[in-house]
Amino acid sequence: MDVPSSDKDVQSTPDVPGNGPAKAAHNPTRTPSIIVGVVAAAVVGLSVFYLLRPEPLLVQGEVDATRLDIAARVDGRVGKIPVERGQNVAAGAVLVQIDNPETLAKHEQMKAAKAVADAQLANVLVGTRVEVIAARKAEMERAQAALVLAQKTFDRTHTLTEQGNAPQARLDQATDALHESERAVDQAKSAYDQAVNGYTKEERAIANTNVEKASADIQSVQSIIDQLVVYAPVASQIYQRNVEPGEYVSPGVPLWVHFDLREDLVKGLKVGDRFDVRIPALGDRSVTVEVKLIATKGEYASWRATRASGDFDLRTFSIRAYPVQPVPELRPGMSAYLDWRSRP
């Protein structure tokens, strides 16, 4: 029978291999569970926060710039366009010069009429010439001399008629001649007085009004001539040119219809072709337009893939068509549409 030899041997018997490590491994196994619980709680809390917070109101906008559409205020043919697309210009720079020979000729005509009116007014203000006054005085003196002779003839004839030496008819003739001489004296004296007094106040007013009218006519034509040159209202950049030298423009023009077409739809289309478009803003009115420009668009965004796989792209062309007849109600920004397949 084995008997313990000492206390040391008795205390060491309970130490069974494996009991110590199992007790130490109990604390490390609880740490991951706590971390997972905290993470789960955080995820749940954030989810509840994002689900319960108010939905934001998004307002979409885009970058834009002020655009000024400059149109002619007079008619004529475009002479010069000293600016190019994309060019920066200062305020007051010349954009377009319009030729209108008829207006220039009318301006010269008005200037000639003004010169005539000025001469007439000067003549009225100066008064009657000395030579005219002398001539009127001579005419009056001749009339007075004729009256003296007619009076003497009448007196002699009257005496002879009373004595029975002259017929009554002769006396009647002398009486008529005397009356005509008296009227001639009155007319000559009136003409002489008019020459001495000069023009009346009313005649001066008429002459002055003619001068003012001629000046107003010149200013009216000059205002049209001033508008033959179109200037830049503010410092800006040329966005596009709607006309070219040699084209005829009218007040408020040009307005044109712009289409963007893929190159497979442009086949057969050429400058000068005409077709009808519909304007919804004008009660779906049909407007005949003529193609004036067919140009490619340089923006990459205007390319379109022909297949989903993107084998190759079709480019977009810019088509500009002008109304054949003026449409006063047409305004920039209005929509236009047509059935491309049904066009002639």
CSV table of C-alpha atoms in Angstrom, one decimal:
chain,number,residue,atom,x,y,z
A,1,MET,CA,0.0,0.0,0.0
A,2,ASP,CA,1.5,3.2,-1.1
A,3,VAL,CA,1.5,5.9,1.6
A,4,PRO,CA,2.3,9.5,0.8
A,5,SER,CA,5.6,10.4,2.0
A,6,SER,CA,4.9,14.1,2.6
A,7,ASP,CA,2.4,17.0,2.4
A,8,LYS,CA,3.9,18.0,-0.8
A,9,ASP,CA,3.0,14.8,-2.4
A,10,VAL,CA,-0.5,15.0,-1.1
A,11,GLN,CA,-1.3,18.5,-2.5
A,12,SER,CA,0.1,17.7,-5.9
A,13,THR,CA,-2.3,14.8,-6.7
A,14,PRO,CA,-5.3,17.1,-7.6
A,15,ASP,CA,-3.4,18.8,-10.5
A,16,VAL,CA,-4.9,16.8,-13.3
A,17,PRO,CA,-3.4,17.6,-16.7
A,18,GLY,CA,-5.7,19.8,-18.8
A,19,ASN,CA,-7.7,21.5,-16.1
A,20,GLY,CA,-5.6,24.8,-16.2
A,21,PRO,CA,-5.7,25.5,-19.9
A,22,ALA,CA,-9.5,24.9,-20.1
A,23,LYS,CA,-10.1,27.5,-17.4
A,24,ALA,CA,-7.9,30.1,-19.0
A,25,ALA,CA,-9.5,29.7,-22.5
A,26,HIS,CA,-13.0,30.7,-21.1
A,27,ASN,CA,-12.4,34.6,-21.3
A,28,PRO,CA,-11.0,34.9,-24.9
A,29,THR,CA,-14.1,33.2,-26.4
A,30,ARG,CA,-16.4,36.0,-25.0
A,31,THR,CA,-14.6,39.0,-26.7
A,32,PRO,CA,-15.6,38.3,-30.3
A,33,SER,CA,-19.2,37.9,-29.4
A,34,ILE,CA,-19.1,41.3,-27.7
A,35,ILE,CA,-17.5,43.0,-30.8
A,36,VAL,CA,-20.0,41.4,-33.1
A,37,GLY,CA,-22.9,42.6,-30.9
A,38,VAL,CA,-21.5,46.2,-30.8
A,39,VAL,CA,-21.1,46.2,-34.6
A,40,ALA,CA,-24.6,44.8,-35.1
A,41,ALA,CA,-26.0,47.4,-32.8
A,42,ALA,CA,-24.2,50.2,-34.6
A,43,VAL,CA,-25.5,48.9,-38.0
A,44,VAL,CA,-29.0,48.7,-36.7
A,45,GLY,CA,-28.7,52.2,-35.2
A,46,LEU,CA,-27.4,53.7,-38.5
A,47,SER,CA,-30.0,51.9,-40.5
A,48,VAL,CA,-32.8,53.3,-38.3
A,49,PHE,CA,-31.2,56.8,-38.5
A,50,TYR,CA,-31.0,56.8,-42.4
A,51,LEU,CA,-34.5,55.3,-42.7
A,52,LEU,CA,-36.2,57.7,-40.4
A,53,ARG,CA,-34.5,61.0,-41.5
A,54,PRO,CA,-36.4,63.3,-44.0
A,55,GLU,CA,-35.9,62.8,-47.8
A,56,PRO,CA,-33.8,65.7,-49.2
A,57,LEU,CA,-35.4,68.0,-51.9
A,58,LEU,CA,-33.0,68.1,-54.9
A,59,VAL,CA,-33.2,71.0,-57.4
A,60,GLN,CA,-31.3,70.5,-60.6
A,61,GLY,CA,-29.8,73.4,-62.5
A,62,GLU,CA,-27.2,74.1,-65.1
A,63,VAL,CA,-24.5,76.6,-65.9
A,64,ASP,CA,-25.8,79.2,-68.4
A,65,ALA,CA,-24.8,82.6,-69.8
A,66,THR,CA,-26.8,85.6,-71.0
A,67,ARG,CA,-27.4,85.4,-74.8
A,68,LEU,CA,-28.2,88.5,-76.9
A,69,ASP,CA,-29.8,87.9,-80.3
A,70,ILE,CA,-28.9,90.9,-82.4
A,71,ALA,CA,-31.1,91.4,-85.5
A,72,ALA,CA,-31.2,94.1,-88.2
A,73,ARG,CA,-33.7,96.9,-87.7
A,74,VAL,CA,-33.6,97.9,-91.4
A,75,ASP,CA,-33.6,96.0,-94.7
A,76,GLY,CA,-30.7,95.8,-97.1
A,77,ARG,CA,-28.0,93.5,-98.2
A,78,VAL,CA,-25.2,92.4,-95.9
A,79,GLY,CA,-22.0,94.2,-96.9
A,80,LYS,CA,-19.4,93.2,-94.3
A,81,ILE,CA,-19.2,91.1,-91.1
A,82,PRO,CA,-15.9,92.0,-89.5
A,83,VAL,CA,-16.3,89.4,-86.6
A,84,GLU,CA,-16.0,85.7,-86.5
A,85,ARG,CA,-17.7,83.0,-84.3
A,86,GLY,CA,-16.0,82.7,-81.0
A,87,GLN,CA,-14.4,86.1,-81.2
A,88,ASN,CA,-14.4,88.4,-78.1
A,89,VAL,CA,-15.6,91.9,-78.9
A,90,ALA,CA,-15.8,95.1,-76.9
A,91,ALA,CA,-18.9,97.2,-76.4
A,92,GLY,CA,-19.6,99.3,-79.5
A,93,ALA,CA,-17.7,97.0,-81.8
A,94,VAL,CA,-19.1,96.8,-85.4
A,95,LEU,CA,-20.9,93.5,-85.9
A,96,VAL,CA,-22.6,93.9,-89.3
A,97,GLN,CA,-22.6,96.5,-92.1
A,98,ILE,CA,-25.7,96.6,-94.3
A,99,ASP,CA,-25.7,98.2,-97.8
A,100,ASN,CA,-28.9,100.1,-98.8
A,101,PRO,CA,-28.2,102.4,-101.9
A,102,GLU,CA,-31.8,103.5,-102.1
A,103,THR,CA,-31.7,104.9,-98.6
A,104,LEU,CA,-28.5,106.8,-99.2
A,105,ALA,CA,-29.9,108.3,-102.4
A,106,LYS,CA,-33.1,109.4,-100.5
A,107,HIS,CA,-30.8,111.0,-98.0
A,108,GLU,CA,-29.2,113.1,-100.7
A,109,GLN,CA,-32.6,114.0,-102.0
A,110,MET,CA,-33.7,115.3,-98.6
A,111,LYS,CA,-30.5,117.3,-98.3
A,112,ALA,CA,-31.3,119.0,-101.6
A,113,ALA,CA,-34.8,119.8,-100.5
A,114,LYS,CA,-33.4,121.3,-97.3
A,115,ALA,CA,-31.1,123.6,-99.3
A,116,VAL,CA,-34.1,124.8,-101.4
A,117,ALA,CA,-36.1,125.5,-98.2
A,118,ASP,CA,-33.2,127.4,-96.7
A,119,ALA,CA,-32.9,129.6,-99.8
A,120,GLN,CA,-36.6,130.4,-99.8
A,121,LEU,CA,-36.5,131.3,-96.1
A,122,ALA,CA,-33.5,133.5,-96.7
A,123,ASN,CA,-35.2,135.3,-99.5
A,124,VAL,CA,-38.3,135.9,-97.3
A,125,LEU,CA,-36.2,137.3,-94.5
A,126,VAL,CA,-34.1,139.6,-96.7
A,127,GLY,CA,-37.3,141.1,-98.2
A,128,THR,CA,-37.9,142.5,-101.7
A,129,ARG,CA,-35.0,143.5,-103.8
A,130,VAL,CA,-34.4,147.1,-104.6
A,131,GLU,CA,-34.7,146.4,-108.3
A,132,VAL,CA,-38.2,144.9,-107.7
A,133,ILE,CA,-39.3,147.9,-105.7
A,134,ALA,CA,-38.1,150.3,-108.5
A,135,ALA,CA,-40.0,148.3,-111.1
A,136,ARG,CA,-43.2,148.3,-109.1
A,137,LYS,CA,-42.9,152.1,-108.6
A,138,ALA,CA,-42.4,152.6,-112.3
A,139,GLU,CA,-45.5,150.5,-113.0
A,140,MET,CA,-47.5,152.6,-110.6
A,141,GLU,CA,-46.3,155.9,-112.1
A,142,ARG,CA,-47.3,154.7,-115.6
A,143,ALA,CA,-50.7,153.7,-114.3
A,144,GLN,CA,-51.1,157.1,-112.7
A,145,ALA,CA,-50.1,158.9,-116.0
A,146,ALA,CA,-52.6,156.8,-117.9
A,147,LEU,CA,-55.3,157.8,-115.4
A,148,VAL,CA,-54.5,161.5,-116.0
A,149,LEU,CA,-54.8,161.0,-119.7
A,150,ALA,CA,-58.0,159.1,-119.4
A,151,GLN,CA,-59.5,161.8,-117.1
A,152,LYS,CA,-58.7,164.6,-119.6
A,153,THR,CA,-60.1,162.5,-122.5
A,154,PHE,CA,-63.3,162.0,-120.5
A,155,ASP,CA,-63.6,165.7,-119.7
A,156,ARG,CA,-63.2,166.8,-123.3
A,157,THR,CA,-65.6,164.1,-124.6
A,158,HIS,CA,-68.2,165.0,-121.9
A,159,THR,CA,-68.0,168.7,-123.0
A,160,LEU,CA,-68.4,167.9,-126.7
A,161,THR,CA,-71.3,165.6,-126.0
A,162,GLU,CA,-73.1,168.3,-124.0
A,163,GLN,CA,-72.6,170.7,-126.9
A,164,GLY,CA,-73.9,168.1,-129.4
A,165,ASN,CA,-70.5,167.8,-131.2
A,166,ALA,CA,-69.8,164.2,-130.1
A,167,PRO,CA,-72.0,161.1,-130.0
A,168,GLN,CA,-73.0,159.5,-126.7
A,169,ALA,CA,-71.2,156.3,-127.6
A,170,ARG,CA,-67.9,158.2,-127.6
A,171,LEU,CA,-68.6,159.4,-124.1
A,172,ASP,CA,-69.4,155.9,-123.0
A,173,GLN,CA,-66.0,154.7,-124.3
A,174,ALA,CA,-64.1,157.5,-122.5
A,175,THR,CA,-66.0,156.6,-119.3
A,176,ASP,CA,-64.9,153.0,-119.5
A,177,ALA,CA,-61.3,153.9,-120.2
A,178,LEU,CA,-61.3,156.2,-117.2
A,179,HIS,CA,-62.6,153.4,-114.9
A,180,GLU,CA,-60.0,150.9,-116.2
A,181,SER,CA,-57.2,153.4,-115.6
A,182,GLU,CA,-58.4,153.9,-112.0
A,183,ARG,CA,-58.4,150.1,-111.4
A,184,ALA,CA,-54.9,149.9,-113.0
A,185,VAL,CA,-53.6,152.6,-110.6
A,186,ASP,CA,-55.1,150.7,-107.6
A,187,GLN,CA,-53.4,147.4,-108.7
A,188,ALA,CA,-50.0,149.1,-109.4
A,189,LYS,CA,-50.1,150.9,-106.0
A,190,SER,CA,-50.9,147.7,-104.2
A,191,ALA,CA,-48.0,145.9,-105.9
A,192,TYR,CA,-45.7,148.7,-105.0
A,193,ASP,CA,-46.8,148.7,-101.4
A,194,GLN,CA,-46.3,144.9,-101.2
A,195,ALA,CA,-42.8,145.3,-102.5
A,196,VAL,CA,-41.9,148.0,-100.1
A,197,ASN,CA,-43.4,146.2,-97.0
A,198,GLY,CA,-41.9,142.8,-98.0
A,199,TYR,CA,-43.3,139.4,-97.1
A,200,THR,CA,-46.1,139.0,-94.5
A,201,LYS,CA,-45.7,137.3,-91.1
A,202,GLU,CA,-47.7,134.3,-92.4
A,203,GLU,CA,-45.4,133.9,-95.4
A,204,ARG,CA,-42.3,134.0,-93.1
A,205,ALA,CA,-43.9,131.3,-90.9
A,206,ILE,CA,-44.6,129.1,-94.0
A,207,ALA,CA,-41.0,129.5,-95.2
A,208,ASN,CA,-39.7,128.6,-91.7
A,209,THR,CA,-42.0,125.6,-91.5
A,210,ASN,CA,-40.7,124.3,-94.8
A,211,VAL,CA,-37.2,124.4,-93.5
A,212,GLU,CA,-38.2,122.5,-90.3
A,213,LYS,CA,-39.9,119.9,-92.4
A,214,ALA,CA,-36.9,119.4,-94.6
A,215,SER,CA,-34.7,119.0,-91.5
A,216,ALA,CA,-37.1,116.4,-90.0
A,217,ASP,CA,-37.0,114.4,-93.3
A,218,ILE,CA,-33.2,114.4,-93.2
A,219,GLN,CA,-33.2,113.2,-89.6
A,220,SER,CA,-35.6,110.4,-90.4
A,221,VAL,CA,-33.5,109.1,-93.2
A,222,GLN,CA,-30.3,109.6,-91.2
A,223,SER,CA,-31.8,107.4,-88.4
A,224,ILE,CA,-32.2,104.6,-91.0
A,225,ILE,CA,-28.6,105.1,-92.2
A,226,ASP,CA,-27.3,104.9,-88.7
A,227,GLN,CA,-29.0,101.6,-88.2
A,228,LEU,CA,-27.2,100.2,-91.3
A,229,VAL,CA,-24.3,99.4,-89.0
A,230,VAL,CA,-25.0,97.0,-86.1
A,231,TYR,CA,-22.9,97.4,-83.0
A,232,ALA,CA,-22.3,95.2,-80.0
A,233,PRO,CA,-24.4,96.5,-77.1
A,234,VAL,CA,-22.0,95.1,-74.5
A,235,ALA,CA,-18.6,93.4,-74.3
A,236,SER,CA,-19.3,89.8,-75.3
A,237,GLN,CA,-18.3,86.8,-77.4
A,238,ILE,CA,-19.7,86.0,-80.8
A,239,TYR,CA,-21.8,82.8,-80.4
A,240,GLN,CA,-22.9,82.4,-84.0
A,241,ARG,CA,-23.4,84.2,-87.2
A,242,ASN,CA,-26.8,83.9,-88.8
A,243,VAL,CA,-26.1,85.7,-92.0
A,244,GLU,CA,-23.2,85.9,-94.5
A,245,PRO,CA,-22.0,88.8,-96.8
A,246,GLY,CA,-24.4,89.2,-99.7
A,247,GLU,CA,-27.5,87.9,-98.0
A,248,TYR,CA,-30.6,90.1,-97.9
A,249,VAL,CA,-31.9,90.9,-94.4
A,250,SER,CA,-35.2,92.4,-93.2
A,251,PRO,CA,-36.1,94.1,-89.9
A,252,GLY,CA,-36.3,91.5,-87.1
A,253,VAL,CA,-34.8,88.8,-89.3
A,254,PRO,CA,-33.2,86.2,-89.3
A,255,LEU,CA,-35.3,83.5,-87.6
A,256,TRP,CA,-34.5,80.0,-88.7
A,257,VAL,CA,-35.4,76.4,-87.8
A,258,HIS,CA,-32.6,74.2,-86.6
A,259,PHE,CA,-32.6,70.4,-86.8
A,260,ASP,CA,-30.0,67.8,-85.6
A,261,LEU,CA,-30.0,64.8,-87.8
A,262,ARG,CA,-28.0,61.6,-87.9
A,263,GLU,CA,-25.9,61.1,-90.9
A,264,ASP,CA,-28.0,58.2,-92.1
A,265,LEU,CA,-31.0,60.6,-92.4
A,266,VAL,CA,-29.1,63.3,-94.2
A,267,LYS,CA,-28.7,61.1,-97.2
A,268,GLY,CA,-30.2,62.9,-100.2
A,269,LEU,CA,-30.7,66.2,-98.4
A,270,LYS,CA,-29.1,69.2,-100.1
A,271,VAL,CA,-29.0,73.0,-99.7
A,272,GLY,CA,-32.0,74.5,-101.4
A,273,ASP,CA,-34.4,71.7,-100.5
A,274,ARG,CA,-37.8,72.8,-99.2
A,275,PHE,CA,-40.2,71.1,-96.9
A,276,ASP,CA,-43.1,71.9,-94.5
A,277,VAL,CA,-42.7,72.0,-90.7
A,278,ARG,CA,-45.3,72.3,-88.0
A,279,ILE,CA,-45.1,75.0,-85.3
A,280,PRO,CA,-47.1,73.9,-82.2
A,281,ALA,CA,-46.9,77.4,-80.6
A,282,LEU,CA,-48.7,78.9,-83.7
A,283,GLY,CA,-51.6,76.5,-83.6
A,284,ASP,CA,-49.7,73.7,-85.4
A,285,ARG,CA,-49.3,76.0,-88.4
A,286,SER,CA,-47.5,74.6,-91.5
A,287,VAL,CA,-44.5,76.7,-92.5
A,288,THR,CA,-42.4,76.1,-95.6
A,289,VAL,CA,-38.7,76.3,-95.0
A,290,GLU,CA,-35.6,76.1,-97.2
A,291,VAL,CA,-32.4,74.5,-96.3
A,292,LYS,CA,-29.5,77.0,-96.2
A,293,LEU,CA,-26.8,75.1,-94.2
A,294,ILE,CA,-25.8,71.5,-93.6
A,295,ALA,CA,-22.9,71.3,-91.2
A,296,THR,CA,-21.4,68.7,-88.9
A,297,LYS,CA,-21.5,69.2,-85.1
A,298,GLY,CA,-18.1,69.0,-83.4
A,299,GLU,CA,-19.3,68.0,-80.0
A,300,TYR,CA,-18.4,64.4,-79.1
A,301,ALA,CA,-21.8,64.0,-77.4
A,302,SER,CA,-23.5,64.3,-80.8
A,303,TRP,CA,-22.1,60.9,-81.8
A,304,ARG,CA,-24.5,57.9,-81.5
A,305,ALA,CA,-23.7,54.2,-81.5
A,306,THR,CA,-25.4,52.3,-84.3
A,307,ARG,CA,-25.4,49.1,-82.2
A,308,ALA,CA,-25.5,48.2,-78.6
A,309,SER,CA,-22.1,46.7,-79.0
A,310,GLY,CA,-20.8,50.0,-80.3
A,311,ASP,CA,-19.3,48.7,-83.5
A,312,PHE,CA,-19.2,52.2,-85.1
A,313,ASP,CA,-20.8,55.6,-84.5
A,314,LEU,CA,-23.1,57.9,-86.6
A,315,ARG,CA,-22.3,61.6,-86.5
A,316,THR,CA,-24.9,64.3,-86.1
A,317,PHE,CA,-25.4,67.0,-88.7
A,318,SER,CA,-26.8,70.5,-88.0
A,319,ILE,CA,-29.4,71.5,-90.5
A,320,ARG,CA,-30.5,75.2,-90.7
A,321,ALA,CA,-33.7,76.0,-92.7
A,322,TYR,CA,-35.1,79.5,-93.2
A,323,PRO,CA,-38.8,80.3,-93.7
A,324,VAL,CA,-39.6,80.9,-97.4
A,325,GLN,CA,-42.2,83.6,-96.5
A,326,PRO,CA,-41.9,85.9,-93.5
A,327,VAL,CA,-43.7,84.7,-90.4
A,328,PRO,CA,-44.0,87.7,-88.0
A,329,GLU,CA,-45.4,85.6,-85.1
A,330,LEU,CA,-42.4,83.2,-85.2
A,331,ARG,CA,-40.1,83.6,-82.1
A,332,PRO,CA,-36.8,82.1,-81.0
A,333,GLY,CA,-37.2,79.1,-78.9
A,334,MET,CA,-40.4,77.8,-80.5
A,335,SER,CA,-40.5,74.1,-81.4
A,336,ALA,CA,-40.9,72.8,-85.0
A,337,TYR,CA,-41.5,69.2,-86.1
A,338,LEU,CA,-42.1,67.2,-89.2
A,339,ASP,CA,-42.4,63.6,-90.5
A,340,TRP,CA,-39.0,63.1,-92.1
A,341,ARG,CA,-40.2,60.1,-94.1
A,342,SER,CA,-43.2,61.9,-95.6
A,343,ARG,CA,-41.2,65.0,-96.8
A,344,PRO,CA,-41.0,65.5,-100.6
